[in-house]
mmCIF file of C-alpha atoms in Angstrom:
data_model
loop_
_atom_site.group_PDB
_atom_site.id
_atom_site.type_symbol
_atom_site.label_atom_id
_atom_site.label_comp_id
_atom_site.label_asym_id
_atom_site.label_seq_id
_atom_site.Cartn_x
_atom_site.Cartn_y
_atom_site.Cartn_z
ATOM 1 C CA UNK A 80 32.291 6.994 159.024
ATOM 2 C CA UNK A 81 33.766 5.755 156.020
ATOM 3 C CA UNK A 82 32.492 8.119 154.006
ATOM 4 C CA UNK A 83 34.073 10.771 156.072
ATOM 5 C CA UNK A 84 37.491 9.178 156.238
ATOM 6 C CA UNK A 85 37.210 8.924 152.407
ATOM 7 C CA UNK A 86 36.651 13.120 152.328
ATOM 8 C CA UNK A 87 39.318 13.406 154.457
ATOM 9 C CA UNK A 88 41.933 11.324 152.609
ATOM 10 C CA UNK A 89 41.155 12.925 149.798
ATOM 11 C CA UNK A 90 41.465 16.261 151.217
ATOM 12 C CA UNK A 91 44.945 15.176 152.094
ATOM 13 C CA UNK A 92 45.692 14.055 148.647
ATOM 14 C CA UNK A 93 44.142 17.578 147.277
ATOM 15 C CA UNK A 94 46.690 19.253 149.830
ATOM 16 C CA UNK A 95 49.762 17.457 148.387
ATOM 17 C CA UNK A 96 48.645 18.697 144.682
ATOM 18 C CA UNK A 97 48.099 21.856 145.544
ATOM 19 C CA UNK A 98 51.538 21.625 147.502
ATOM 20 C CA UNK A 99 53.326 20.124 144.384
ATOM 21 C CA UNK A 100 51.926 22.481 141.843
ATOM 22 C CA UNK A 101 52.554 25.809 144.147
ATOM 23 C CA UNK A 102 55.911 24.784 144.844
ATOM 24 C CA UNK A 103 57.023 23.640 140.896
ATOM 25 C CA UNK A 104 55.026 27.145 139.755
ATOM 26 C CA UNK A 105 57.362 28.948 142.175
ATOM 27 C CA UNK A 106 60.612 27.071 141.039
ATOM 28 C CA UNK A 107 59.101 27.577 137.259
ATOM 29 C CA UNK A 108 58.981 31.650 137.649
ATOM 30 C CA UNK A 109 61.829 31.845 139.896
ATOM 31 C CA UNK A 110 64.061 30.120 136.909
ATOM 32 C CA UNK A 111 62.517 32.128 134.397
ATOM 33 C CA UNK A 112 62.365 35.816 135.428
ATOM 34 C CA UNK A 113 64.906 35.848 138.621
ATOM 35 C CA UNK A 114 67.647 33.557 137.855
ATOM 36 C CA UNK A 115 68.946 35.461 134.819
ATOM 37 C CA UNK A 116 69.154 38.663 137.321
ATOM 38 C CA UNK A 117 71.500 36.553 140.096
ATOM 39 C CA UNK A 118 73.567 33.882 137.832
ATOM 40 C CA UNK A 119 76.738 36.149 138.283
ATOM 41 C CA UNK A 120 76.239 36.393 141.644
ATOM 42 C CA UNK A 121 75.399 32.868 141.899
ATOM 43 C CA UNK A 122 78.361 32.002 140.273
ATOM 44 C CA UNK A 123 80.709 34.687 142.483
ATOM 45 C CA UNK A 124 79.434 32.580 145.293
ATOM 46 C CA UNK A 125 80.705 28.845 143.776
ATOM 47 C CA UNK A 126 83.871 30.190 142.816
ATOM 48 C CA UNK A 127 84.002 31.671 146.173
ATOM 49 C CA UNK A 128 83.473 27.924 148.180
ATOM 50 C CA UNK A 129 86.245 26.896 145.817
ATOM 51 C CA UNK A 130 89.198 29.475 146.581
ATOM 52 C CA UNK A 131 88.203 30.203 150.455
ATOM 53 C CA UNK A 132 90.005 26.726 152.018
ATOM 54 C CA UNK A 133 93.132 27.836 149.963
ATOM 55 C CA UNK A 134 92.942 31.430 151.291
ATOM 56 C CA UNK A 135 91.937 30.400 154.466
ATOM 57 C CA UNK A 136 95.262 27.821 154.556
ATOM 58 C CA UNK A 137 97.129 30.662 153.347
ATOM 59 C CA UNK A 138 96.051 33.100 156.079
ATOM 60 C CA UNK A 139 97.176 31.007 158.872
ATOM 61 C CA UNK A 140 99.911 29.986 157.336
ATOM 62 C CA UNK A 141 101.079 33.625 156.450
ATOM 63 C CA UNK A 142 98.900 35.754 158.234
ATOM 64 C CA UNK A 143 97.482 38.301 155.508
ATOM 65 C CA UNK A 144 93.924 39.179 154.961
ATOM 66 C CA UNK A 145 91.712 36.447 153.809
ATOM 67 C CA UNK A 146 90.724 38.262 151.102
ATOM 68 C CA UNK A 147 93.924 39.490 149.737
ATOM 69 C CA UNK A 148 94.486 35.355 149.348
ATOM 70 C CA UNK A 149 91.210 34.957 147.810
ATOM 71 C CA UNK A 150 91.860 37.652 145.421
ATOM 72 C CA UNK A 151 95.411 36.533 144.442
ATOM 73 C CA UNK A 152 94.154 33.150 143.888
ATOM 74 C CA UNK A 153 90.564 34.122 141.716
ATOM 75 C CA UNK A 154 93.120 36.620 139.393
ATOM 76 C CA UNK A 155 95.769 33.191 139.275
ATOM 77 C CA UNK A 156 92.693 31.173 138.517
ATOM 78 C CA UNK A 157 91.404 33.934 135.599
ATOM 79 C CA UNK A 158 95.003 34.048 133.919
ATOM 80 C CA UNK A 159 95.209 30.461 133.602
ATOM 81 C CA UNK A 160 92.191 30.335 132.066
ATOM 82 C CA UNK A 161 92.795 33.182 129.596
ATOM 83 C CA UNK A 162 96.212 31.787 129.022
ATOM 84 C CA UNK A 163 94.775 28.140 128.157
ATOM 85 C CA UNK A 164 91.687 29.738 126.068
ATOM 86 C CA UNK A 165 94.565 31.724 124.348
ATOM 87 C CA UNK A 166 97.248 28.914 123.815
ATOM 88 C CA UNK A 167 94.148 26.720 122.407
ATOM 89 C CA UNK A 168 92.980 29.967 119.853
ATOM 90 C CA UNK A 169 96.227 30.509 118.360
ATOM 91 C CA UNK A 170 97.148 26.656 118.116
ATOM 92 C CA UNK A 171 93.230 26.018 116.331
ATOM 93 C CA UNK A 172 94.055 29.112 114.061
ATOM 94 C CA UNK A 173 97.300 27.937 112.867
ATOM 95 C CA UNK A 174 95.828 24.463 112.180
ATOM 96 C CA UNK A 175 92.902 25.996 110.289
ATOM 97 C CA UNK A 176 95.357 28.751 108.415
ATOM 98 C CA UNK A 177 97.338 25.523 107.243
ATOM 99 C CA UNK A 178 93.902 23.854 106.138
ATOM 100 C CA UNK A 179 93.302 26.811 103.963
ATOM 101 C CA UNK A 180 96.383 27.007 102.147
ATOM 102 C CA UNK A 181 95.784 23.029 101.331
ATOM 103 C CA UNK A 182 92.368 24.603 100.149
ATOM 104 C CA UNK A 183 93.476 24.322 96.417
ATOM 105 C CA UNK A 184 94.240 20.949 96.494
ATOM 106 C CA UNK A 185 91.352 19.802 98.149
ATOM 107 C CA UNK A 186 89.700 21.793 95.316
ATOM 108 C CA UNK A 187 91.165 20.442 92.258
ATOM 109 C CA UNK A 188 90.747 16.950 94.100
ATOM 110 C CA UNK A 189 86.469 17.829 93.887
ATOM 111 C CA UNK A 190 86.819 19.387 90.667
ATOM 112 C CA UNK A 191 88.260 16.145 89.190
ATOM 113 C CA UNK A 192 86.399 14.000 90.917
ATOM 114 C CA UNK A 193 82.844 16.191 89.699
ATOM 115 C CA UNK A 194 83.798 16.378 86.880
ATOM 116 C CA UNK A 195 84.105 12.615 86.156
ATOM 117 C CA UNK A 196 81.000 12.687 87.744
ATOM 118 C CA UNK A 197 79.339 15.135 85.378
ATOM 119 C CA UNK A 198 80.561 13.584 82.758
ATOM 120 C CA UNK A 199 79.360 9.895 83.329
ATOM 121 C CA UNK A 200 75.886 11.342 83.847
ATOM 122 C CA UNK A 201 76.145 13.114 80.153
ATOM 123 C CA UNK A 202 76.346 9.773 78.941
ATOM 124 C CA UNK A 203 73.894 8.118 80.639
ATOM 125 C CA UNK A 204 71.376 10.777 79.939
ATOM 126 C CA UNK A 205 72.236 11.332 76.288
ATOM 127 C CA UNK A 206 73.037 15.269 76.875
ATOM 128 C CA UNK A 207 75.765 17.043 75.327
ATOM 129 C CA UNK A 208 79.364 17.011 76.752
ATOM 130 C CA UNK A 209 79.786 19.381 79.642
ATOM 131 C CA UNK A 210 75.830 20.172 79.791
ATOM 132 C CA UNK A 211 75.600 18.535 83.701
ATOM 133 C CA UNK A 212 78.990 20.867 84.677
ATOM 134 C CA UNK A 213 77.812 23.410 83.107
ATOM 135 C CA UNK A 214 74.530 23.304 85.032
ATOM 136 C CA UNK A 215 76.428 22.831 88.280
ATOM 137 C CA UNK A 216 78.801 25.426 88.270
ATOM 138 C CA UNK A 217 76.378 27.876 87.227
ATOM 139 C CA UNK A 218 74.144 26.767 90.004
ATOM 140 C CA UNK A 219 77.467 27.489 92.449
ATOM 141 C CA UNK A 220 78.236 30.622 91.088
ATOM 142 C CA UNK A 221 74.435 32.088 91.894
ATOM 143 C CA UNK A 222 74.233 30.339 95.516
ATOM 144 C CA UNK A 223 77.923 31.656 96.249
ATOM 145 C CA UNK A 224 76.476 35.715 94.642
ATOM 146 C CA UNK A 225 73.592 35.138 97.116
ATOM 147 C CA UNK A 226 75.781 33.895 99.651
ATOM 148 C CA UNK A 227 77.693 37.105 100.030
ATOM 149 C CA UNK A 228 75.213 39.005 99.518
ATOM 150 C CA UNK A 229 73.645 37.391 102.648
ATOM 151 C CA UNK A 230 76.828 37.267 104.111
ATOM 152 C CA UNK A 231 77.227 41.325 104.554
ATOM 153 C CA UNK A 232 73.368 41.817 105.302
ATOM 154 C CA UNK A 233 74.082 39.240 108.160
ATOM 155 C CA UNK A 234 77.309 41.116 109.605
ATOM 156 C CA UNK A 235 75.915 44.543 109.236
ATOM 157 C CA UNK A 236 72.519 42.950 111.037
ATOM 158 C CA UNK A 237 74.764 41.480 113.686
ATOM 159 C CA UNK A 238 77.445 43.448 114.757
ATOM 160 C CA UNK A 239 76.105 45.192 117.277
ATOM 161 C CA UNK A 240 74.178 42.451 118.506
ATOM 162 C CA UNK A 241 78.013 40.722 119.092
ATOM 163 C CA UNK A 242 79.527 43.943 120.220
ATOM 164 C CA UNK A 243 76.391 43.287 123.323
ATOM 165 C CA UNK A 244 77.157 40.256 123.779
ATOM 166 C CA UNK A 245 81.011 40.719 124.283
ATOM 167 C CA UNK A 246 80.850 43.548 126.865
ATOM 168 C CA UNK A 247 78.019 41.539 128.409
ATOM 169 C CA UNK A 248 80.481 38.723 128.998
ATOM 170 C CA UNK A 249 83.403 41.018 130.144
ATOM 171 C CA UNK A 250 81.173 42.567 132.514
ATOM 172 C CA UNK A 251 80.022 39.202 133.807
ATOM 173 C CA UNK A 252 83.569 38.068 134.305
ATOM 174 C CA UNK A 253 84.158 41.408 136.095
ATOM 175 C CA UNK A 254 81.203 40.764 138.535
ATOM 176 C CA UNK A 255 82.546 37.170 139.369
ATOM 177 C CA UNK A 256 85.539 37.983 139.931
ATOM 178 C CA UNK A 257 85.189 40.860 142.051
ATOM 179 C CA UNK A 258 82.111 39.380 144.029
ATOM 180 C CA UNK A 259 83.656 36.022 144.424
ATOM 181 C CA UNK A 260 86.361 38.258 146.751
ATOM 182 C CA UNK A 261 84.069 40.040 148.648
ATOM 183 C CA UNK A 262 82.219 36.574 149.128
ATOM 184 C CA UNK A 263 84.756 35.004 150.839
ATOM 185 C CA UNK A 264 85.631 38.202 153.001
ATOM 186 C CA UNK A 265 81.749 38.299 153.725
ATOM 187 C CA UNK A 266 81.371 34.254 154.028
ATOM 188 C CA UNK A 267 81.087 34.331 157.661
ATOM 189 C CA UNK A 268 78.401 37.249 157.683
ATOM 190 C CA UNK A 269 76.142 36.069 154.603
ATOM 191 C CA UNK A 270 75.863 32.659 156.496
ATOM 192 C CA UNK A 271 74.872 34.150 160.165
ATOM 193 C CA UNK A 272 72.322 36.030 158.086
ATOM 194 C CA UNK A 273 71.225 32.820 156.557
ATOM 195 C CA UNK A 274 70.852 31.267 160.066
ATOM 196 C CA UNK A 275 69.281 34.038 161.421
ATOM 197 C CA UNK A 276 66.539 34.353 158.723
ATOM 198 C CA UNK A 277 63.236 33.352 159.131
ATOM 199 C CA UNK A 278 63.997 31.446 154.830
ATOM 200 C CA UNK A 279 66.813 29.283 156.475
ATOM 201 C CA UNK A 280 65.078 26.292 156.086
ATOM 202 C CA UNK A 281 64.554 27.166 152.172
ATOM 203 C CA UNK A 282 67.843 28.784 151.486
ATOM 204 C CA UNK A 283 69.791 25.623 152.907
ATOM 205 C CA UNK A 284 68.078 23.372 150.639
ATOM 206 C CA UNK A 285 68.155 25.610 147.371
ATOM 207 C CA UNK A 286 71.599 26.131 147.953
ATOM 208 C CA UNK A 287 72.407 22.518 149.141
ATOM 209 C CA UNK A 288 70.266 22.108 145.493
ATOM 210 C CA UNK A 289 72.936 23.858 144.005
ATOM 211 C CA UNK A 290 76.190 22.741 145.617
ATOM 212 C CA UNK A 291 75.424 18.858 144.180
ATOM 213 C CA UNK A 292 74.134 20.019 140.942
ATOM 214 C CA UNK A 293 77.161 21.921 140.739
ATOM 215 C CA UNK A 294 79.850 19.335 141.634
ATOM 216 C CA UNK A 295 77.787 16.439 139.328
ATOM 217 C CA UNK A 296 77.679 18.326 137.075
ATOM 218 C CA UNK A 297 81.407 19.498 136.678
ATOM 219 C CA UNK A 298 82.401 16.400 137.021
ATOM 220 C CA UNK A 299 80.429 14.533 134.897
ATOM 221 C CA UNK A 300 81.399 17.129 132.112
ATOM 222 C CA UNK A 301 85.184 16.738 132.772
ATOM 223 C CA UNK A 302 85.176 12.954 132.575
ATOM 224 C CA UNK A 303 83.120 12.479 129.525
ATOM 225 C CA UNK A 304 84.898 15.309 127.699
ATOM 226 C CA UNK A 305 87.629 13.530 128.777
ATOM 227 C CA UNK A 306 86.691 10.410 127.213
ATOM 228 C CA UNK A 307 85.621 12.126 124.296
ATOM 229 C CA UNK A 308 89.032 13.709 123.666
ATOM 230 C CA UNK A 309 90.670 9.940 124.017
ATOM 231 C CA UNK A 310 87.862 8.217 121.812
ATOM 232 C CA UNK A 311 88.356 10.992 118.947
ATOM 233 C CA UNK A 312 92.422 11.067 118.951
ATOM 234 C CA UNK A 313 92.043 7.290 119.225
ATOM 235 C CA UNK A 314 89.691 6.962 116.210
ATOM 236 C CA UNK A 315 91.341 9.832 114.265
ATOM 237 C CA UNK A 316 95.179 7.967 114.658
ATOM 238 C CA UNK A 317 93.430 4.752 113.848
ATOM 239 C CA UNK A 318 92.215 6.440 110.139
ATOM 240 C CA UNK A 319 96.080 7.493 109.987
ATOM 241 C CA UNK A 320 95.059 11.470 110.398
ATOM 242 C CA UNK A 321 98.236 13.140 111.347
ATOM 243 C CA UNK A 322 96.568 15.810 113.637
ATOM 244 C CA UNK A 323 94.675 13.513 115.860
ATOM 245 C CA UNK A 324 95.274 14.609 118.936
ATOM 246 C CA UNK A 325 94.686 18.144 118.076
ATOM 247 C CA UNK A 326 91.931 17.409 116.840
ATOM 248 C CA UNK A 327 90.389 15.347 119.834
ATOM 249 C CA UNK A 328 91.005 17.388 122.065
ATOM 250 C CA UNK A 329 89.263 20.823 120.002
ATOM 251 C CA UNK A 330 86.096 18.212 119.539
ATOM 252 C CA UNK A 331 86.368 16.988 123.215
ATOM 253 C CA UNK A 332 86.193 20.646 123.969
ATOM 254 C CA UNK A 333 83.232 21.164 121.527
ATOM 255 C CA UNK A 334 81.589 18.690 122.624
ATOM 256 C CA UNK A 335 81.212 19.987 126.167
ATOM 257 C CA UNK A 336 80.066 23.339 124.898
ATOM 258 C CA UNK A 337 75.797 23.876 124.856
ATOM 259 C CA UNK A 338 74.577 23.854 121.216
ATOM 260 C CA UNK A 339 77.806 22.050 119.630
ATOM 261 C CA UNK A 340 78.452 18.567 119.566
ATOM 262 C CA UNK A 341 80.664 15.933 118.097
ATOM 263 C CA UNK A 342 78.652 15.831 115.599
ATOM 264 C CA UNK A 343 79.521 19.770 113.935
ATOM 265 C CA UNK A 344 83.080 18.325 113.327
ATOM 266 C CA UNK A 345 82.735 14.794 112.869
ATOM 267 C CA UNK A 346 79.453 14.191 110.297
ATOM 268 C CA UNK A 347 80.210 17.264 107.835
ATOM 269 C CA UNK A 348 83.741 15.770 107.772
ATOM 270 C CA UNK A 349 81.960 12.047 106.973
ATOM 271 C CA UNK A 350 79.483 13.643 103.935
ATOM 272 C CA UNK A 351 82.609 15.630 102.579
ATOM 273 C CA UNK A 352 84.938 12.631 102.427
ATOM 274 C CA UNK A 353 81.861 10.550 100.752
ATOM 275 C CA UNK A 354 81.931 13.296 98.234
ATOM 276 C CA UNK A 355 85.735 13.003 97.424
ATOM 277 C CA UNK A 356 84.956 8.671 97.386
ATOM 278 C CA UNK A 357 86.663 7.950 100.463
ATOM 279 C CA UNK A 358 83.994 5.465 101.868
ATOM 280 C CA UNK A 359 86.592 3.648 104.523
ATOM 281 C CA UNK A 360 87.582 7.504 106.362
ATOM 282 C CA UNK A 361 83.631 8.186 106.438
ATOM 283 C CA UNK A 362 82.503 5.095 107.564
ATOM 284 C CA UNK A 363 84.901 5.524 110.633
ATOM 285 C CA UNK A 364 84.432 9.270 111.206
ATOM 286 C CA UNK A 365 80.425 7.924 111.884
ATOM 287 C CA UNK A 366 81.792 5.416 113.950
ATOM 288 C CA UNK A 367 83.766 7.868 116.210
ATOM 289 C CA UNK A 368 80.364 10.320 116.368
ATOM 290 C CA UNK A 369 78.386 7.270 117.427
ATOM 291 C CA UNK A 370 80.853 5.968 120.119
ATOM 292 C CA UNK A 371 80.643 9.475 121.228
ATOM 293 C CA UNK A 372 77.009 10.344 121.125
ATOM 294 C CA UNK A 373 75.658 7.194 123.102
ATOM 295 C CA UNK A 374 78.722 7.826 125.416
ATOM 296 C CA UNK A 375 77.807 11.293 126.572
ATOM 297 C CA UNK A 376 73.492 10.135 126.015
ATOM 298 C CA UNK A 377 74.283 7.380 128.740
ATOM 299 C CA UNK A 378 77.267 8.352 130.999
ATOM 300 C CA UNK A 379 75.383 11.777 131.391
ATOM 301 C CA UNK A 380 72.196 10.584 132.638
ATOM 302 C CA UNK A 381 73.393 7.445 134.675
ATOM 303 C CA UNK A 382 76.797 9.774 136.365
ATOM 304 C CA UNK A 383 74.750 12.946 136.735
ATOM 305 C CA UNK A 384 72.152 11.645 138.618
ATOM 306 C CA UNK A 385 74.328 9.020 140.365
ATOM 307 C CA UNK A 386 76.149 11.948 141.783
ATOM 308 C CA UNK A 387 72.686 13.977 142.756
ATOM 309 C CA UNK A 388 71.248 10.949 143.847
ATOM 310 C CA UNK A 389 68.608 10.807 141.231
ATOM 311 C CA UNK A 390 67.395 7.147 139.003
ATOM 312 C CA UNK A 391 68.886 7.419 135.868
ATOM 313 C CA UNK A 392 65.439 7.682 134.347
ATOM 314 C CA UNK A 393 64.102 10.539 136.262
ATOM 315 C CA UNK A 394 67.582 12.212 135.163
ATOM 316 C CA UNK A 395 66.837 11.761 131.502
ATOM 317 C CA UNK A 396 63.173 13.219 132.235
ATOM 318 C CA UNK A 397 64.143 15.902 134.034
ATOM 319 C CA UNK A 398 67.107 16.786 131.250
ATOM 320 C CA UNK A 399 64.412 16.444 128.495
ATOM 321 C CA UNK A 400 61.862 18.763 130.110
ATOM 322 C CA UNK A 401 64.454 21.207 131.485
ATOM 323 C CA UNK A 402 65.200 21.571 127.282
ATOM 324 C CA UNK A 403 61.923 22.087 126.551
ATOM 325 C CA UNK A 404 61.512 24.872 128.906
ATOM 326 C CA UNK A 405 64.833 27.000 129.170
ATOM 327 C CA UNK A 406 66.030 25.499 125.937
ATOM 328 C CA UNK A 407 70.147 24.270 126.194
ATOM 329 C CA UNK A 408 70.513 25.658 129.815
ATOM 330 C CA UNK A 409 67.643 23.397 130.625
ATOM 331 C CA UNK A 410 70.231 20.299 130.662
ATOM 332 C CA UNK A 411 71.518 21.843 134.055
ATOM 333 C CA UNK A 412 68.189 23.691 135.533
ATOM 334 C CA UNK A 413 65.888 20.739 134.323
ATOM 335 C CA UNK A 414 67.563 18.166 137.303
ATOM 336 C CA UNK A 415 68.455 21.492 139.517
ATOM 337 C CA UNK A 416 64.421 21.880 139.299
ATOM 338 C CA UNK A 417 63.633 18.818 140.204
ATOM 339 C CA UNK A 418 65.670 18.469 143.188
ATOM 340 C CA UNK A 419 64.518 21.436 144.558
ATOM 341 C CA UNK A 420 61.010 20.916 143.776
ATOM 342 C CA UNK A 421 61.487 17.100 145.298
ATOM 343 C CA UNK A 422 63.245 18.462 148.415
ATOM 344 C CA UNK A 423 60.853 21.365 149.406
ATOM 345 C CA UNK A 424 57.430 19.034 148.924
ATOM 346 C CA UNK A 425 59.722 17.030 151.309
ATOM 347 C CA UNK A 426 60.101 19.265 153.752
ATOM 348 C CA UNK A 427 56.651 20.977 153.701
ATOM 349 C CA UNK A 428 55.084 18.077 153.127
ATOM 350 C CA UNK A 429 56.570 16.622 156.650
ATOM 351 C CA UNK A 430 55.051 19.746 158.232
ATOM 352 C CA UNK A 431 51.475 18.260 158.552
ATOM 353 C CA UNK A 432 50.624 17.730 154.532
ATOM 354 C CA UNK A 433 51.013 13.756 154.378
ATOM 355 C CA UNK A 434 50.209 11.855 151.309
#
């Protein structure tokens, strides 16, 4: 007898990792292959929860189509967007036009200051007066040659590679915006086919998945770019920079962006203004990029997964695995995975497979 209750509780416990490792397979391929195929659509659909209680207060209020409201209010929601990613472009271009102009000073400031350089280390080696410089700027001259050189094989290589990627992203904008319309026209019909479908079990939990990913997610972002705009103008006024706020807020922006960081502003800045001796400014430029780095490493584990409803632990393992397997958009699919992975062994596993 106790032998056979053994078997059996390990057959149970055989059934659960089979259960487990079907289901994360499943979520695995599904990410991989079929996700890149419905993210527009995916996306049509969040931005379509967002506008239909306006349009829907709109149509009773004014009694026009639903979807003549929804469509007014994505196009509304489009041109502010363009108009703030425009505003933002033209106000980062004028700052950086005025950063080249001051280019020559900031030159002759390094040139002075390597030279001194140069020269100290003549003397100190016992080589001949302007052997070091000589060295150096012959050493710049061939890296800059090979630059350019590298520089047009890189653009020609590229081009068309960009000119892809730019239509790609006009026609995904296209497809969001127009499908987010006909979502919320269609609303009532996609979800009586979601009721009526034998998947409605599955489909109310991947996209219940996906509706708390998606809030915790947004909101996490907002706050700690947020924060990160007010810690950077804050640090930047402190060190007596007279474009601090612009400034925070383009690296609050960067920040949020996959790839870029805080850190592709603020520690070139630091090693430059080492270079030109100014110890104090590059001391607190590090300061500012640690602030911010353990500020978004903490507040995005511990708010994420408050939000979701996952330990802050199992938030940073899911982020760090997610990485590791869809690279940068793994930080969003890595916890998406795991919810949905945690929530269909869940309910399968209360259909007979117990642990």
């Amino acid at each position: 007898m106790g032998q056979d209750g053994k078997g059996r509780k390990l057959s149970e416990k055989q059934k659960k990792a089979l259960l487990v490792t079907g289901i994360t397979a499943a979520v695995y391929i599904s990410f991989k292959y079929l996700l890149p195929l419905v993210i527009p659509f995916l996306t049509a659909y969040w931005v379509a929860l967002l506008v239909r209680p306006g349009s829907r207060w709109l149509h009773k209020k004014l009694r026009l189509k639903e979807g003549i409201w929804a469509s007014l209010l994505v196009t509304a929601f489009s041109a502010l967007l363009l108009t703030a990613v425009y505003f933002l472009g033209r106000l980062f271009l004028e700052q950086l036009f005025m950063a080249i102009r001051r280019l020559p000073v900031y030159t002759r400031y390094l040139c002075g200051w390597l030279d001194d350089l140069c020269c100290r280390c003549d003397d100190s080696l016992g080589f001949a007066k302007g052997t070091s410089l000589e060295f150096i700027y012959t050493q710049c001259e061939n890296i800059m040659s090979r630059m350019g050189d590298m520089a047009g094989v890189f653009v020609m290589d590229n081009s068309m590679a960009v000119l892809k990627w730019v239509i790609k992203g006009g026609a995904f904008l296209a497809i969001v915006s127009i499908g987010s319309v006909l979502m919320v026209s269609s609303m009532g019909r996609i979800r009586r086919y979601r009721n009526i479908s034998v998947f409605r079990q599955e489909i109310t939990t991947v996209t219940g998945c996906l509706s708390r990913v998606g809030k915790a997610f947004f909101r996490t972002q907002i706050l700690i770019m947020g924060l990160t705009c007010l810690v950077c103008g804050t640090g930047l006024y402190l060190l007596g920079n007279n474009y601090a706020v612009l400034l925070g807020v383009l690296i609050g922006l960067l920040d949020a962006l996959p790839v870029f960081g805080t850190g592709t502003v603020l520690i070139p800045w630091a090693v430059f203004s080492v270079l030109l001796g100014n110890w104090a400014y590059a001391i607190g430029l590090t300061a500012i990029y640690a602030i911010c780095y353990f500020l978004r490493e903490v507040m995005e584990a511990k708010m994420m997964g408050g939000h979701m409803g996952i330990p802050p632990l199992e938030m940073l393992m899911s982020m760090y695995i997610g990485l590791m397997l869809f690279g940068v958009a793994g930080f969003i699919l890595g916890p998406f995975g795991f919810m949905v992975i945690k929530e269909l062994t869940e309910m399968y596993g209360g259909k007979g497979i117990r642990a």
